[in-house]
């Protein structure tokens, strides 16, 4: 039996960048957001918003994209059945759709609004207020979607024999 090194490497990358993506998602929602409230209150938020947040968002958005691409590569010929929720690929397909929604949220809702919030893109105070709400809701949505996404994807992968569980 020949070992498939390409699949093993892509699976490794999918897991590593997925851990980075979801880890940063949880960091933002459970650590940075609450810490920023306190840091804003005592005037020490600049270090976080100027140095930590932009770097963490860089890793966050590229880890999201790399996770999705690696996942799509792992699906390979099963990509269409997974995304059309057919042929026994319903679980992995639902997980893939949740991951796709989360990727959309990162690149289309969270990142553009965080640029306004952090002053990386000019915005009025009203635009920053709206941006905070949109980024907050998209990030919280991703946090909530991450649990069923992980469950469905790991369940779906093992069910179809796509990973050696």
Coordinates of C-alpha atoms in Angstrom, one line a residue:
X1 CA 0.0 0.0 0.0
X2 CA 1.5 3.3 -1.1
X3 CA 1.3 6.2 1.3
X4 CA -0.3 9.4 -0.1
X5 CA 2.1 12.1 1.0
X6 CA 0.2 14.9 -0.7
X7 CA -3.0 14.2 1.1
X8 CA -1.0 13.8 4.4
X9 CA 0.7 17.2 3.9
X10 CA -2.6 18.9 3.0
X11 CA -4.4 17.3 5.9
X12 CA -1.6 18.5 8.3
X13 CA -1.8 22.0 6.9
X14 CA -5.6 22.0 7.1
X15 CA -5.4 21.0 10.8
X16 CA -2.6 23.5 11.7
X17 CA -4.1 26.5 10.0
X18 CA -7.6 25.5 11.2
X19 CA -6.3 25.5 14.8
X20 CA -4.8 28.9 14.2
X21 CA -8.0 30.3 12.7
X22 CA -10.4 29.0 15.3
X23 CA -7.8 29.7 18.1
X24 CA -7.6 33.3 17.0
X25 CA -11.4 33.5 16.7
X26 CA -11.7 32.4 20.3
X27 CA -8.9 34.7 21.4
X28 CA -10.7 37.7 19.8
X29 CA -14.1 36.8 21.3
X30 CA -13.1 35.6 24.8
X31 CA -9.9 37.5 25.5
X32 CA -9.2 40.6 23.3
X33 CA -12.7 42.1 23.2
X34 CA -13.2 41.9 27.0
X35 CA -9.7 43.1 27.6
X36 CA -10.1 46.1 25.3
X37 CA -13.0 47.3 27.4
X38 CA -10.8 47.5 30.4
X39 CA -7.8 48.9 28.4
X40 CA -10.0 51.6 27.0
X41 CA -11.2 52.5 30.4
X42 CA -7.6 53.1 31.7
X43 CA -6.2 54.5 28.5
X44 CA -3.9 51.5 27.7
X45 CA -5.7 50.1 24.6
X46 CA -3.3 51.7 22.1
X47 CA -0.8 48.9 22.4
X48 CA -3.4 46.3 21.6
X49 CA -5.2 48.2 18.8
X50 CA -1.9 49.4 17.2
X51 CA 0.3 46.4 17.5
X52 CA -1.5 43.2 18.6
X53 CA -4.9 43.4 16.8
X54 CA -3.5 44.1 13.2
X55 CA -1.0 41.2 13.5
X56 CA -3.6 38.9 14.9
X57 CA -6.1 39.9 12.2
X58 CA -3.4 39.2 9.5
X59 CA -2.9 35.6 10.8
X60 CA -6.7 35.2 11.4
X61 CA -7.8 36.1 7.8
X62 CA -5.0 34.2 6.0
X63 CA -5.5 31.1 8.3
X64 CA -9.2 31.2 7.4
X65 CA -8.4 31.2 3.7
X66 CA -5.7 28.5 4.0
X67 CA -8.0 26.3 6.0
X68 CA -10.8 26.6 3.4
X69 CA -8.4 25.9 0.5
X70 CA -6.8 22.9 2.2
X71 CA -10.3 21.6 3.1
X72 CA -11.4 22.0 -0.5
X73 CA -8.3 20.2 -1.6
X74 CA -8.9 17.3 0.8
X75 CA -12.4 16.9 -0.6
X76 CA -11.0 16.7 -4.1
X77 CA -13.4 14.8 -6.3
X78 CA -15.9 14.8 -3.4
X79 CA -16.1 18.6 -3.5
X80 CA -19.3 18.8 -5.6
X81 CA -21.2 16.1 -3.7
X82 CA -20.2 17.7 -0.4
X83 CA -21.3 21.2 -1.4
X84 CA -24.6 19.9 -3.0
X85 CA -25.2 17.8 0.1
X86 CA -25.6 14.6 -1.9
X87 CA -24.4 11.1 -2.1
X88 CA -23.8 10.6 1.7
X89 CA -21.8 13.8 2.0
X90 CA -24.4 15.7 3.9
X91 CA -22.4 16.0 7.2
X92 CA -19.1 17.0 5.6
X93 CA -21.1 19.2 3.2
X94 CA -22.9 21.1 6.0
X95 CA -19.6 21.5 7.8
X96 CA -18.0 22.8 4.6
X97 CA -20.9 25.3 4.1
X98 CA -20.5 26.5 7.7
X99 CA -16.8 27.0 7.0
X100 CA -17.6 28.8 3.8
X101 CA -20.0 31.2 5.6
X102 CA -17.3 31.7 8.3
X103 CA -14.7 32.5 5.6
X104 CA -17.1 35.0 4.0
X105 CA -17.7 36.6 7.4
X106 CA -13.9 37.0 8.0
X107 CA -13.1 38.6 4.6
X108 CA -16.3 40.5 3.8
X109 CA -17.6 41.6 7.2
X110 CA -14.9 41.3 9.9
X111 CA -11.8 42.4 8.1
X112 CA -13.1 45.5 6.3
X113 CA -14.9 46.7 9.4
X114 CA -11.8 46.1 11.7
X115 CA -9.8 48.2 9.3
X116 CA -12.1 51.1 10.1
X117 CA -12.2 50.4 13.9
X118 CA -8.4 50.2 14.1
X119 CA -7.8 53.3 12.0
X120 CA -6.2 51.4 9.2
X121 CA -8.9 52.9 6.9
X122 CA -10.3 56.3 7.4
X123 CA -13.9 56.4 8.8
X124 CA -16.1 58.8 10.6
X125 CA -17.2 58.1 14.2
X126 CA -20.6 57.0 12.9
X127 CA -18.9 54.6 10.5
X128 CA -16.7 53.2 13.2
X129 CA -19.8 52.7 15.5
X130 CA -21.5 50.8 12.7
X131 CA -18.3 48.9 11.9
X132 CA -18.0 47.7 15.5
X133 CA -21.5 46.3 15.5
X134 CA -21.0 44.5 12.2
X135 CA -17.6 43.0 13.1
X136 CA -19.0 42.0 16.6
X137 CA -22.0 40.2 15.1
X138 CA -20.0 38.5 12.4
X139 CA -17.4 37.4 14.9
X140 CA -19.9 36.1 17.4
X141 CA -21.7 34.3 14.5
X142 CA -18.5 32.6 13.6
X143 CA -17.9 31.6 17.2
X144 CA -21.3 30.0 17.3
X145 CA -20.9 28.3 13.9
X146 CA -17.5 26.9 14.8
X147 CA -18.8 24.2 17.1
X148 CA -21.3 22.6 14.7
X149 CA -18.8 23.1 11.8
X150 CA -16.0 21.2 13.6
X151 CA -18.5 18.5 14.7
X152 CA -20.0 18.0 11.2
X153 CA -16.7 18.1 9.4
X154 CA -14.9 15.6 11.6
X155 CA -18.1 13.4 11.6
X156 CA -18.4 13.7 7.9
X157 CA -14.8 13.0 7.2
X158 CA -14.7 9.8 9.3
X159 CA -18.1 8.6 7.9
X160 CA -16.9 8.8 4.3
X161 CA -13.4 7.5 5.1
X162 CA -11.8 10.8 4.1
X163 CA -9.6 10.6 7.2
X164 CA -8.3 7.6 8.9
X165 CA -10.5 7.6 12.0

